[in-house]
Coordinates of C-alpha atoms and ligand atoms in Angstrom, one line a residue:
M228 CA 0.0 0.0 0.0
K229 CA 1.1 3.5 -0.6
K230 CA 1.4 6.5 1.3
L231 CA 2.0 9.8 -0.3
T232 CA 1.7 10.8 3.2
V233 CA 3.0 13.3 5.4
P234 CA 1.5 14.7 8.5
K235 CA -2.0 16.0 8.7
N236 CA -3.8 14.8 5.8
Y237 CA -0.7 13.2 4.5
K238 CA 0.1 11.7 7.8
K239 CA 0.8 8.0 7.9
H240 CA 1.9 6.1 10.8
C241 CA 4.0 7.6 13.4
E242 CA 6.3 7.1 10.6
L243 CA 6.1 10.0 8.3
N244 CA 6.7 9.2 4.7
N245 CA 8.0 10.5 1.6
H246 CA 5.9 11.0 -1.5
A247 CA 3.7 13.2 0.5
D248 CA 5.8 16.2 0.4
R249 CA 6.7 15.5 -3.1
L250 CA 3.2 16.5 -3.8
A251 CA 3.5 20.0 -2.7
K252 CA 5.4 21.4 -5.6
F253 CA 3.2 19.7 -8.0
S254 CA 0.6 22.3 -7.8
K255 CA 3.1 25.1 -8.4
T256 CA 4.9 23.7 -11.4
C257 CA 3.3 23.0 -14.6
V258 CA 3.7 19.2 -14.7
F259 CA 1.3 18.1 -17.3
L260 CA -2.0 17.3 -15.8
A261 CA -4.3 14.8 -17.4
V262 CA -7.7 16.3 -16.9
A263 CA -10.8 14.5 -17.8
S264 CA -9.9 11.4 -19.7
L265 CA -9.6 13.3 -22.8
T266 CA -8.3 16.7 -22.0
I267 CA -4.8 17.9 -21.3
A268 CA -4.8 21.4 -19.9
C269 CA -1.4 22.8 -19.1
Q270 CA -1.1 26.4 -18.2
P271 CA 1.8 28.0 -16.5
S272 CA 0.1 30.1 -13.9
E273 CA 2.5 33.1 -14.2
T274 CA 2.0 33.7 -17.9
A275 CA -1.1 35.0 -19.5
K276 CA -1.1 32.5 -22.3
P277 CA -4.6 31.3 -23.2
E278 CA -5.4 27.9 -22.0
I279 CA -5.1 25.3 -24.7
E280 CA -7.4 22.4 -24.5
V281 CA -6.6 19.5 -26.7
K282 CA -8.8 16.4 -26.8
V283 CA -6.7 13.3 -26.9
E284 CA -7.0 9.7 -26.2
L285 CA -4.8 8.8 -23.3
T286 CA -2.4 6.0 -23.9
A287 CA -0.1 3.8 -21.9
T288 CA 2.7 6.1 -22.8
D289 CA 0.8 9.0 -21.2
A290 CA 0.3 7.0 -18.1
K291 CA 4.0 6.3 -17.8
K292 CA 4.8 10.0 -18.3
F293 CA 2.2 10.9 -15.7
V294 CA 3.8 8.6 -13.2
A295 CA 7.3 9.8 -14.0
N296 CA 6.3 13.4 -13.6
A297 CA 4.5 12.7 -10.4
E298 CA 7.6 11.0 -9.0
I299 CA 9.8 13.9 -9.9
S300 CA 7.4 16.4 -8.3
L301 CA 6.9 14.4 -5.2
E302 CA 10.6 14.0 -4.7
N303 CA 11.3 17.7 -5.2
D304 CA 8.9 18.8 -2.6
Y305 CA 9.1 16.1 0.0
E306 CA 11.8 17.5 2.2
L307 CA 10.4 21.0 2.6
L308 CA 6.9 19.9 3.4
N309 CA 8.2 17.4 5.9
K310 CA 10.2 20.1 7.6
A311 CA 7.1 22.2 8.1
F312 CA 5.5 19.2 9.9
W313 CA 8.7 18.5 11.8
V314 CA 8.9 22.0 13.1
Q315 CA 5.3 22.0 14.1
A316 CA 5.6 18.8 16.1
N317 CA 8.7 20.0 17.8
F318 CA 7.5 23.5 18.6
V319 CA 3.7 23.4 19.0
N320 CA 2.4 27.0 18.8
D321 CA 0.0 29.1 16.8
D322 CA 2.6 30.1 14.2
T323 CA 4.0 26.6 13.4
N324 CA 0.4 25.4 13.4
A325 CA -0.5 27.9 10.7
L326 CA 2.5 27.0 8.7
A327 CA 1.8 23.3 9.0
A328 CA -1.8 23.9 8.0
K329 CA -0.7 25.7 4.9
A330 CA 1.7 23.0 4.0
G331 CA -0.9 20.4 4.6
E332 CA -3.3 22.2 2.4
E333 CA -0.9 22.3 -0.4
A334 CA 0.0 18.7 0.0
T335 CA -3.7 17.7 0.0
K336 CA -4.4 19.7 -3.1
M337 CA -1.5 18.0 -4.8
G338 CA -2.6 14.6 -3.6
V339 CA -6.1 15.1 -4.8
E340 CA -4.8 16.3 -8.2
L341 CA -2.6 13.3 -8.5
A342 CA -5.3 10.9 -7.5
I343 CA -7.8 12.3 -9.9
G344 CA -5.1 12.5 -12.6
A345 CA -4.3 8.8 -12.0
Q346 CA -8.0 7.8 -12.3
K347 CA -8.0 8.9 -15.9
F348 CA -5.9 5.9 -16.8
D349 CA -8.3 3.4 -15.1
H350 CA -9.6 2.0 -18.4
L351 CA -6.2 1.3 -19.9
T352 CA -4.3 -2.0 -19.8
L353 CA -0.9 -1.2 -18.3
D354 CA 2.3 -2.8 -17.3
F355 CA 2.5 -4.0 -13.6
D356 CA 4.6 -1.1 -12.3
T357 CA 2.7 1.7 -14.0
R358 CA -0.6 0.3 -12.7
R359 CA 0.8 -0.2 -9.2
K360 CA 2.2 3.3 -9.1
L361 CA -1.1 4.8 -10.3
N362 CA -2.8 3.0 -7.5
A363 CA -0.3 4.4 -5.1
L364 CA -1.2 7.8 -6.4
K365 CA -4.9 7.2 -6.0
Q366 CA -4.4 5.9 -2.4
G367 CA -1.7 8.2 -1.1
L368 CA -3.8 10.5 1.0
V369 CA -5.2 9.7 4.4
L370 CA -8.0 12.2 4.3
P371 CA -8.8 13.3 0.7
A372 CA -10.4 16.7 0.3
P373 CA -12.9 17.5 -2.3
N374 CA -11.6 19.4 -5.3
N375 CA -12.5 22.7 -3.7
D376 CA -10.0 25.2 -2.3
A377 CA -12.1 26.4 0.6
K378 CA -12.9 22.9 1.8
T379 CA -9.3 21.8 1.4
K380 CA -8.2 24.7 3.5
E381 CA -10.8 24.1 6.1
L382 CA -9.8 20.4 6.3
A383 CA -6.1 21.3 6.8
T384 CA -7.0 23.9 9.5
I385 CA -9.1 21.4 11.4
T386 CA -6.6 18.6 11.3
S387 CA -3.7 20.9 12.4
N388 CA -5.8 22.2 15.3
L389 CA -6.8 18.7 16.4
D390 CA -3.2 17.7 16.5
A391 CA -2.1 20.8 18.4
T392 CA -4.9 20.4 20.9
Y393 CA -3.8 16.9 21.7
A394 CA -0.1 18.0 22.0
K395 CA -0.8 21.0 24.2
G396 CA -3.1 19.0 26.6
C397 CA -5.2 22.0 27.7
T398 CA -8.9 22.1 28.2
A399 CA -11.1 24.7 26.5
D400 CA -10.8 26.6 29.8
K401 CA -7.0 26.5 29.6
E402 CA -6.5 24.0 32.3
C403 CA -3.5 22.1 31.1
F404 CA -2.3 18.5 31.8
T405 CA 0.9 16.6 31.0
L406 CA 0.0 13.3 29.5
G407 CA 3.4 11.9 30.6
Q408 CA 2.7 12.7 34.2
L409 CA -0.8 11.4 34.2
S410 CA 0.5 8.2 32.5
E411 CA 3.1 7.8 35.3
T412 CA 0.3 7.9 37.8
L413 CA -1.7 5.3 35.9
A414 CA 1.4 3.1 35.6
N415 CA 2.6 3.3 39.2
S416 CA -0.2 4.3 41.6
D417 CA -2.2 1.8 43.7
D418 CA -4.6 4.5 44.9
E419 CA -7.8 4.1 43.1
A420 CA -8.9 7.7 43.5
A421 CA -5.6 9.0 42.1
L422 CA -6.0 6.6 39.2
L423 CA -9.5 7.8 38.5
A424 CA -8.4 11.4 38.7
A425 CA -5.6 10.9 36.2
W426 CA -7.9 9.0 33.9
T427 CA -10.6 11.6 34.0
N428 CA -8.4 14.6 33.7
W429 CA -6.9 13.6 30.4
R430 CA -10.4 13.2 29.0
K431 CA -11.2 16.8 29.8
V432 CA -9.0 17.8 26.9
S433 CA -10.8 16.1 24.1
P434 CA -14.5 17.3 24.2
Q435 CA -13.4 20.5 22.4
M436 CA -12.3 18.4 19.5
R437 CA -15.8 17.0 18.8
G438 CA -17.1 19.7 16.5
G439 CA -14.0 19.9 14.4
Y440 CA -13.8 16.1 14.2
Q441 CA -17.4 15.9 12.9
R442 CA -16.8 18.5 10.2
M443 CA -13.6 16.8 9.2
V444 CA -15.5 13.6 8.7
E445 CA -17.9 15.3 6.4
I446 CA -15.2 17.0 4.3
A447 CA -13.0 13.9 4.0
N448 CA -16.0 11.8 3.1
E449 CA -16.8 14.2 0.3
G450 CA -13.2 13.9 -0.9
S451 CA -13.3 10.1 -0.7
R452 CA -16.5 10.0 -2.7
D453 CA -14.9 12.1 -5.4
L454 CA -12.2 9.5 -5.7
G455 CA -14.8 6.8 -6.1
Y456 CA -15.1 5.4 -2.6
S457 CA -18.3 5.2 -0.6
D458 CA -16.7 6.9 2.4
T459 CA -13.3 7.5 4.0
G460 CA -13.4 4.2 5.9
A461 CA -13.9 2.3 2.7
F462 CA -11.0 4.3 1.3
W463 CA -8.7 3.2 4.1
R464 CA -9.7 -0.4 3.8
S465 CA -8.9 -0.3 0.1
K466 CA -5.2 0.0 0.7
Y467 CA -4.4 -3.6 1.3
D468 CA -4.0 -5.3 -2.1
M469 CA -7.4 -7.0 -1.7
P470 CA -11.0 -5.9 -1.9
A471 CA -11.9 -3.6 1.0
D472 CA -14.6 -6.0 2.4
D473 CA -12.2 -8.9 2.3
F474 CA -9.7 -6.9 4.4
A475 CA -12.3 -6.2 7.1
A476 CA -13.3 -9.9 7.1
D477 CA -9.6 -10.9 7.3
M478 CA -9.1 -8.8 10.4
D479 CA -12.1 -10.5 12.0
R480 CA -10.8 -13.9 11.0
V481 CA -7.5 -13.3 12.7
W482 CA -9.2 -11.8 15.8
G483 CA -11.2 -15.0 16.0
Q484 CA -7.9 -16.9 16.1
V485 CA -6.5 -14.9 19.0
K486 CA -9.7 -14.1 21.0
P487 CA -9.5 -17.2 23.2
L488 CA -6.0 -16.2 24.3
Y489 CA -7.1 -12.7 25.1
D490 CA -10.2 -13.9 26.9
S491 CA -8.1 -16.1 29.2
L492 CA -5.8 -13.2 30.0
Q493 CA -8.7 -10.8 30.6
C494 CA -10.3 -13.3 33.0
H495 CA -7.2 -13.8 35.0
V496 CA -6.4 -10.1 35.2
R497 CA -9.9 -9.3 36.3
A498 CA -9.8 -11.9 39.1
K499 CA -6.5 -10.5 40.4
L500 CA -7.8 -6.9 40.2
N501 CA -10.9 -8.0 42.0
Q502 CA -8.7 -9.4 44.8
K503 CA -6.8 -6.1 44.9
Y504 CA -9.6 -3.6 44.7
G505 CA -12.6 -5.5 45.9
D506 CA -16.1 -6.3 44.5
D507 CA -17.3 -2.7 44.6
I508 CA -14.7 -1.6 42.2
V509 CA -14.1 -4.7 40.1
S510 CA -17.1 -6.9 39.6
L511 CA -16.4 -10.5 38.6
S512 CA -19.1 -10.5 36.0
E513 CA -18.5 -7.2 34.3
P514 CA -15.8 -5.6 32.1
I515 CA -12.8 -4.2 34.0
P516 CA -12.8 -0.5 34.8
A517 CA -10.4 1.1 32.4
H518 CA -8.3 3.1 34.9
L519 CA -6.9 0.0 36.7
L520 CA -4.9 -1.5 33.9
G521 CA -1.7 0.7 34.1
N522 CA -2.2 2.6 30.9
M523 CA -4.2 5.6 29.9
W524 CA -6.1 3.7 27.2
A525 CA -6.0 0.3 28.9
Q526 CA -4.3 -0.8 25.6
S527 CA -1.4 -2.5 27.2
W528 CA -1.1 -3.8 30.7
E529 CA 2.6 -4.5 31.5
N530 CA 2.5 -1.9 34.3
I531 CA 0.3 -4.1 36.4
Y532 CA 2.6 -7.1 36.1
D533 CA 3.2 -7.3 39.8
D534 CA -0.6 -7.6 40.5
V535 CA -1.2 -10.5 38.2
A536 CA 2.2 -12.3 37.9
P537 CA 2.4 -16.1 38.3
P538 CA 3.9 -17.0 41.7
S539 CA 7.5 -17.8 41.1
D540 CA 11.0 -17.5 42.6
T541 CA 12.1 -16.1 39.3
P542 CA 9.9 -13.1 38.5
A543 CA 10.2 -11.5 35.1
I544 CA 13.1 -9.1 34.8
D545 CA 12.3 -5.6 35.7
V546 CA 14.0 -3.8 32.8
T547 CA 13.0 -0.4 34.2
S548 CA 15.0 -0.9 37.4
R549 CA 17.9 -2.5 35.5
L550 CA 18.1 0.6 33.3
A551 CA 18.2 2.7 36.4
A552 CA 20.8 0.4 38.1
K553 CA 23.1 0.7 35.1
H554 CA 22.5 4.5 34.9
Y555 CA 21.3 4.3 31.3
T556 CA 20.7 7.7 29.7
E557 CA 17.9 8.2 27.2
I558 CA 20.5 8.4 24.4
E559 CA 22.2 5.2 25.6
M560 CA 18.8 3.5 25.3
V561 CA 18.6 4.6 21.7
R562 CA 22.3 3.5 21.1
T563 CA 21.5 0.1 22.5
A564 CA 18.5 -0.3 20.1
E565 CA 20.6 0.9 17.2
N566 CA 23.3 -1.6 18.2
F567 CA 20.7 -4.4 17.8
F568 CA 20.1 -3.5 14.2
K569 CA 23.8 -3.2 13.6
S570 CA 24.3 -6.7 15.0
L571 CA 22.1 -7.9 12.2
G572 CA 24.2 -6.3 9.6
F573 CA 22.5 -2.9 9.2
N574 CA 24.7 0.2 8.9
S575 CA 24.8 2.8 11.7
L576 CA 22.3 5.6 11.6
P577 CA 23.8 8.8 10.2
D578 CA 25.3 11.5 12.4
S579 CA 22.3 13.8 11.6
F580 CA 20.0 11.3 13.3
W581 CA 21.8 12.0 16.6
E582 CA 22.0 15.7 16.0
K583 CA 18.4 16.3 14.8
S584 CA 16.2 13.8 16.7
L585 CA 14.3 14.8 19.7
F586 CA 14.9 12.4 22.6
V587 CA 13.7 14.1 25.7
K588 CA 10.8 16.4 26.5
P589 CA 12.0 20.0 26.4
R590 CA 11.1 22.1 29.5
D591 CA 10.3 25.3 27.7
R592 CA 7.8 24.5 25.0
D593 CA 5.0 22.2 23.9
V594 CA 6.0 19.3 21.7
Q595 CA 4.0 16.4 20.2
C596 CA 5.3 13.8 22.6
H597 CA 3.7 10.9 20.9
A598 CA 6.6 8.9 19.5
S599 CA 7.3 9.0 15.8
A600 CA 10.0 8.2 13.2
W601 CA 10.7 10.4 10.2
D602 CA 12.5 10.3 6.9
L603 CA 13.0 13.9 5.7
S604 CA 15.1 12.8 2.8
T605 CA 17.0 9.7 1.7
T606 CA 19.8 10.7 4.1
D607 CA 17.9 12.4 6.9
Y608 CA 16.3 10.1 9.5
R609 CA 15.0 11.1 12.9
I610 CA 12.9 10.1 15.8
K611 CA 10.8 12.4 18.0
M612 CA 10.1 11.0 21.5
C613 CA 9.9 12.2 25.1
I614 CA 11.8 9.2 26.3
K615 CA 11.4 8.0 29.9
R616 CA 13.8 5.5 31.3
T617 CA 11.4 2.7 31.4
A618 CA 11.0 -0.8 29.9
E619 CA 8.0 0.5 28.0
D620 CA 10.0 3.2 26.3
F621 CA 12.9 0.9 25.7
S622 CA 10.4 -1.1 23.5
V623 CA 9.0 2.0 21.9
I624 CA 12.6 3.1 20.9
H625 CA 13.1 -0.3 19.1
H626 CA 9.7 0.3 17.5
E627 CA 10.7 3.7 16.2
L628 CA 14.1 2.6 14.9
G629 CA 12.3 -0.2 13.1
H630 CA 10.6 2.5 11.1
N631 CA 13.8 4.3 10.4
F632 CA 15.7 1.2 9.2
Y633 CA 12.7 0.3 7.0
Q634 CA 12.6 3.8 5.5
R635 CA 16.3 3.8 4.8
A636 CA 16.2 0.3 3.2
Y637 CA 13.5 1.2 0.7
N638 CA 14.5 4.8 0.2
L639 CA 17.9 3.7 -1.1
K640 CA 16.5 1.0 -3.4
Q641 CA 13.1 2.0 -4.7
D642 CA 11.5 4.5 -6.9
V643 CA 9.6 7.3 -5.1
L644 CA 6.2 5.7 -5.4
Y645 CA 7.5 2.4 -3.9
R646 CA 9.1 4.1 -0.9
G647 CA 6.8 2.7 1.7
S648 CA 6.1 -0.5 3.5
A649 CA 4.4 -3.6 2.0
N650 CA 1.4 -2.5 4.0
D651 CA 1.2 -0.2 6.9
G652 CA 1.1 -3.1 9.4
F653 CA 4.6 -4.2 8.1
H654 CA 6.0 -0.8 9.0
E655 CA 4.7 -1.1 12.5
A656 CA 5.9 -4.6 12.9
I657 CA 9.6 -4.3 12.3
G658 CA 10.8 -2.8 15.5
D659 CA 8.3 -4.9 17.4
T660 CA 9.8 -8.0 15.9
I661 CA 13.2 -6.9 17.2
S662 CA 11.6 -6.4 20.6
L663 CA 10.7 -10.1 20.8
S664 CA 14.4 -10.8 20.7
I665 CA 14.9 -8.8 23.9
T666 CA 15.1 -12.0 25.9
P667 CA 16.9 -12.5 29.2
K668 CA 19.7 -14.1 27.3
Y669 CA 20.1 -11.0 25.2
L670 CA 19.9 -8.7 28.3
K671 CA 22.7 -10.7 29.8
E672 CA 24.8 -10.4 26.6
I673 CA 24.6 -6.6 26.7
G674 CA 25.3 -6.5 30.4
L675 CA 21.9 -5.3 31.6
I676 CA 21.5 -8.3 33.9
E677 CA 24.1 -10.5 35.5
Q678 CA 22.4 -13.8 35.3
E679 CA 20.0 -15.4 33.0
P680 CA 17.0 -16.9 34.8
D681 CA 16.4 -20.7 34.4
A682 CA 13.3 -22.2 32.8
S683 CA 11.2 -21.4 35.9
G684 CA 11.4 -17.8 34.7
D685 CA 9.6 -18.6 31.4
L686 CA 6.1 -18.2 32.7
P687 CA 6.7 -14.8 34.3
F688 CA 8.5 -13.7 31.2
L689 CA 5.6 -14.8 29.0
M690 CA 3.1 -13.1 31.3
K691 CA 4.9 -9.8 30.9
K692 CA 5.0 -10.1 27.2
A693 CA 1.3 -11.0 27.1
L694 CA 0.5 -8.0 29.2
E695 CA 2.3 -5.9 26.6
G696 CA 1.1 -7.5 23.4
V697 CA -1.9 -9.8 23.8
S698 CA -3.7 -7.2 25.9
F699 CA -3.4 -4.8 22.9
L700 CA -5.1 -7.0 20.3
P701 CA -8.8 -6.0 20.8
F702 CA -7.8 -2.3 21.2
G703 CA -5.8 -2.5 17.9
L704 CA -9.0 -3.8 16.2
L705 CA -11.6 -1.6 17.7
V706 CA -10.2 1.9 17.1
D707 CA -10.8 1.7 13.4
K708 CA -14.0 -0.2 13.8
W709 CA -15.2 3.0 15.6
R710 CA -13.8 5.2 12.8
W711 CA -15.2 3.0 10.0
G712 CA -18.6 3.4 11.7
V713 CA -18.1 7.1 12.0
F714 CA -17.1 7.5 8.4
N715 CA -19.9 5.4 7.0
G716 CA -22.5 7.1 9.2
E717 CA -23.5 4.0 11.2
I718 CA -22.2 6.0 14.2
P719 CA -23.8 9.4 14.0
A720 CA -22.1 12.4 15.8
E721 CA -24.7 12.2 18.6
Q722 CA -23.5 8.7 19.4
Y723 CA -19.7 9.1 19.1
N724 CA -19.0 8.4 22.7
Q725 CA -21.5 5.7 23.5
A726 CA -20.5 3.8 20.4
W727 CA -16.8 4.1 21.5
W728 CA -17.6 2.6 24.9
K729 CA -19.8 -0.1 23.3
L730 CA -16.8 -1.3 21.3
R731 CA -14.5 -1.1 24.2
E732 CA -16.8 -3.3 26.3
E733 CA -17.5 -5.7 23.6
Y734 CA -14.0 -6.3 22.3
Q735 CA -11.8 -5.5 25.3
G736 CA -14.0 -6.3 28.2
V737 CA -13.1 -2.9 29.6
K738 CA -15.5 -0.3 30.7
A739 CA -15.5 3.4 31.6
P740 CA -14.9 3.8 35.4
I741 CA -17.4 6.7 35.6
E742 CA -20.4 7.7 33.7
R743 CA -19.7 9.1 30.2
T744 CA -22.0 11.2 28.1
E745 CA -22.1 12.8 24.7
S746 CA -20.5 15.9 26.2
D747 CA -17.4 13.8 26.3
F748 CA -15.3 12.8 23.3
D749 CA -13.2 10.0 24.7
P750 CA -11.9 8.7 21.3
G751 CA -10.2 12.1 21.0
A752 CA -8.1 11.3 24.1
K753 CA -6.2 8.7 22.0
Y754 CA -3.5 10.3 19.8
H755 CA -4.3 8.6 16.6
V756 CA -7.9 9.9 16.5
P757 CA -7.1 13.6 16.5
G758 CA -3.9 12.7 14.7
N759 CA -5.8 10.8 12.0
T760 CA -3.4 7.9 11.9
P761 CA -5.2 4.8 10.8
Y762 CA -5.0 2.1 13.5
S763 CA -5.7 -1.3 12.0
R764 CA -1.9 -1.3 11.2
Y765 CA -1.1 -2.0 14.9
F766 CA -3.4 -5.0 15.0
L767 CA -1.8 -6.3 11.8
A768 CA 1.7 -5.6 13.3
R769 CA 0.9 -7.5 16.5
I770 CA 0.2 -10.6 14.4
L771 CA 2.9 -10.1 11.8
Q772 CA 5.7 -9.5 14.3
F773 CA 5.3 -13.1 15.6
Q774 CA 5.2 -14.5 12.1
F775 CA 8.4 -12.6 11.3
H776 CA 10.0 -13.7 14.6
R777 CA 9.2 -17.3 14.0
E778 CA 10.8 -17.2 10.5
L779 CA 13.9 -15.2 11.6
C780 CA 14.4 -17.6 14.5
K781 CA 14.3 -20.5 12.1
I782 CA 16.9 -18.9 9.9
S783 CA 19.1 -18.2 12.8
G784 CA 19.0 -21.9 13.7
S785 CA 17.3 -21.3 17.0
E786 CA 16.0 -24.5 18.6
G787 CA 13.7 -24.5 21.5
P788 CA 10.7 -22.4 22.3
L789 CA 10.0 -19.3 20.3
H790 CA 10.0 -17.0 23.4
R791 CA 13.6 -17.9 24.2
C792 CA 14.9 -17.1 20.7
S793 CA 16.8 -13.9 20.2
I794 CA 18.2 -13.1 16.7
Y795 CA 20.7 -10.7 18.2
G796 CA 23.9 -10.8 16.2
N797 CA 22.6 -13.1 13.5
K798 CA 23.6 -11.8 10.1
E799 CA 21.6 -14.4 8.2
A800 CA 18.4 -13.3 9.9
G801 CA 19.4 -9.7 9.2
K802 CA 19.9 -10.4 5.5
K803 CA 16.4 -11.9 5.2
L804 CA 14.8 -9.1 7.0
N805 CA 16.7 -6.5 5.0
A806 CA 15.6 -8.2 1.7
M807 CA 12.0 -7.6 2.7
L808 CA 12.6 -4.1 3.8
E809 CA 14.3 -3.2 0.6
M810 CA 11.2 -4.3 -1.4
G811 CA 9.4 -1.3 0.0
S812 CA 5.9 -1.3 -1.5
S813 CA 7.0 -2.5 -4.9
K814 CA 5.0 -5.7 -4.7
P815 CA 1.7 -6.6 -3.0
W816 CA 2.2 -7.3 0.7
Q817 CA 1.3 -10.9 0.2
D818 CA 4.4 -11.3 -2.0
A819 CA 6.6 -9.6 0.6
L820 CA 5.2 -11.8 3.3
E821 CA 5.8 -14.9 1.2
A822 CA 9.4 -13.8 0.4
M823 CA 10.0 -13.5 4.1
T824 CA 7.9 -16.4 5.6
G825 CA 6.7 -18.6 2.8
Q826 CA 3.2 -17.7 3.8
R827 CA 0.8 -15.4 1.9
E828 CA -1.7 -14.9 4.7
M829 CA -1.7 -13.3 8.1
D830 CA -1.5 -16.2 10.5
A831 CA -2.0 -16.0 14.2
T832 CA -0.6 -19.5 14.9
A833 CA 2.8 -17.9 15.6
I834 CA 1.5 -15.7 18.4
I835 CA -0.6 -18.6 19.7
D836 CA 2.4 -20.9 19.7
Y837 CA 4.6 -18.3 21.4
F838 CA 2.1 -18.0 24.3
A839 CA 1.1 -21.6 24.5
P840 CA 2.6 -22.3 27.9
L841 CA 1.0 -19.2 29.3
K842 CA -2.4 -20.1 27.9
T843 CA -2.2 -23.5 29.6
W844 CA -1.3 -21.9 32.9
L845 CA -4.1 -19.2 32.5
D846 CA -6.7 -21.8 31.8
E847 CA -5.7 -23.7 34.8
Q848 CA -6.0 -20.6 36.9
N849 CA -9.4 -19.8 35.4
K850 CA -10.8 -23.3 35.8
T851 CA -13.0 -22.3 38.8
R852 CA -13.6 -18.8 37.6
Q853 CA -16.6 -17.5 35.7
C854 CA -15.0 -15.8 32.6
G855 CA -16.7 -13.4 30.2
W856 CA -18.5 -10.2 30.7
Ligands
X8Z929 O1 1.6 4.9 18.1 C1 2.4 4.0 18.2 C2 3.9 4.2 18.0 C3 4.2 5.1 17.0 S1 3.7 4.5 15.4 C4 4.5 4.7 19.3 N1 1.9 2.8 18.7 C5 0.5 2.6 19.0 C6 0.1 3.4 20.2 O2 0.9 3.9 20.9 O3 -1.1 3.5 20.4 C7 2.8 1.6 18.9 C8 1.8 0.6 19.5 C9 0.4 1.1 19.3
ZN930 ZN1 5.0 3.1 14.7

C-alpha cells in the first residue's frame, strides 16, 4: 500500500513518509496534468497565455509519463513539506500550526490532483509497475479533500488544530495537563482515587475536538466519494492489495484466532484486580474498569505485572529498574537499540540522526510527545520522542528505529512511489519484531542483567510479554471499527462516545470507570484519532511480528521455544529481514510476506504458539472462575 503521506492529511503512521511532500510542488509547477480522460490542460500560472485544450485519447505512454512526472514532483517537494511538519511537532504554537496547516493544504491539493489524474488511466491495460504506481497515487492520502479550495483549507486547518490540541493537553478553559505525568500515575499508583483522577483529567482535553472532528469527517467523506469510494473508511480499507470488504473480514478472522488467548488473559487479570480492589470496584461478571490497567487507554497492561504475575521464585526481569541500576541515559537506550540493528548487519544511523532527533521532552515549549519516526530525505532520519527511562519506552525506541531502518532500506532501493512498506502493518511490525528478541539471554549479553533466569522464569516472562502484546489486540482492532462506523454514518455524531464505549466493552471487556455522556469525546483522548493515523496497522503488526519472529528464528538456527529465541547478532536473519525491507511497497504485501515467511496470509498461529505455555497456565487458573462479561 502506498502513502503519499505526510502529517496532517498526509500523515501516515507515526512514521512519516515520503511522497507526501513531493506532492507540494506539483501544484506550483506545470507538470502536465491529465484532466478528464480526454483533456490535457497545461497552463503555467505566471503567464497570461490562453489555455489550450486538446482532446486526446490517453495512452499507456501518457500513463508512464504521468507517473514519472509525479515521482519527480513528489521527490522535489518532499523535504520542505516534511520540515514544516517536523517544526510544528517540535514547537507546537500558533505560528507553526498555521505554517503546517498551509503546508498540509498544499499537500492535500497535490494529492487530490494526482489521485484524480491517476484515475484517468483506469480504463487502460498497463504494465505492472505503471498500474501499481497509479494505484499508489490514488491511495496516497489519508483524508482526501474534495476538489474545492475552501474545503481543502478548512480540512487542513481542522486537522492541524486537532493535532495541536492533543499536543498541548489543555482544556477549552485553559487548564493544562501533561500526559506523561498522568500516565506515570496510571502506571505506578495503587490509589484508586488517584488513578481515577488521572484517567478523568486527560479526558477533559478532548471534548473541544468534537465539532472539528465531525466537520472533518464530512469533508473527508466528500473527498473520498470524489475518488470513487463510498466513504473514508472504505478508502482506508482499500489500501491492502485486496477488496476492502475482504480486508475487514480478514481482520475479523484473525481476531477469531486470538480471542481465546485474550479472553483467558482478561479473565485472570480481572480476578486479580478484584482481589486487589474488591467487589465494589471490580465486579467478577463485568468488564474491567479502564483506569486500573496501568495505561491511559488500557491498551497494554505490562505496568500491572506485579498484581497478576504467576507466583515464582524467578519473577520477570524488571527492565526499568535494570536501566536505572546501570545508569542508562535516554541516548544510551537509543544507542542500544541501534546496536541491535547493527548486530544484524544494518549500517549505523547517520550523524544527523543523533543531531536532529528529539529524545527528551523539552522544558520550555510544547511538543507532540507521541513517538514518531521520520525520513525527511533519503539521508535524513530522525525520531521524536519524550523518552522515559522505562522498559516500555525501551520497547518504543526499538519500534521507532524499526521505522527508520525500513525507511532507509527502501529509500535507497526503490522509486519514489515504492518508498513505503508492504502495507502499513509491516511498517509497525519491524521494531516490534526486534523487541521479541529482547530476551533474558540478550539482556545478559549486553550486560543489563548479571544472570539469565532458568526455565522457571519462562512463565513470568511470557506473562509480561502477554500483558504488553496480547492485551493490545482488541484495542488494535476496535479503534478503526469505531472510525469506520463514524465515516460510513453508522455511528452518528450524537452517538460518538456511546459507540466508542460499546466497542471497548464488547472487544476488550473494559468499561469506563465513571459515567460518560455525549458531552465527552473519549476517542479524541487517543492520539491517533485527532492525529488521523489509521490504527488497523497496529493490529496487523501485533500478528505479523510473531510471524516474522518465527521465521527469523528458524533462519538463525534457534532451537527450543520461540519465546527464548533472540536473533541478536545473527547476520543471516538480518539479511532476510533487509531483503523484505528493501522491497518497499513495490509488490503486493502478500508477496513480501511470502518472500519472508513462505506464507501469503496473516496467520495467528505464531503468536498462539509463542504464548502456548502461558495459555495452559491461565486456563488452569481460570478453571474455577466465571469468565466473560
Ligand atoms: O503509536 C504507536 C507508536 C508510533 S507509530 C509509538 N503505537 C501505537 C500506540 O501507541 O497506540 C505503537 C503501538 C500502538
Ligand atoms: Zn509506529
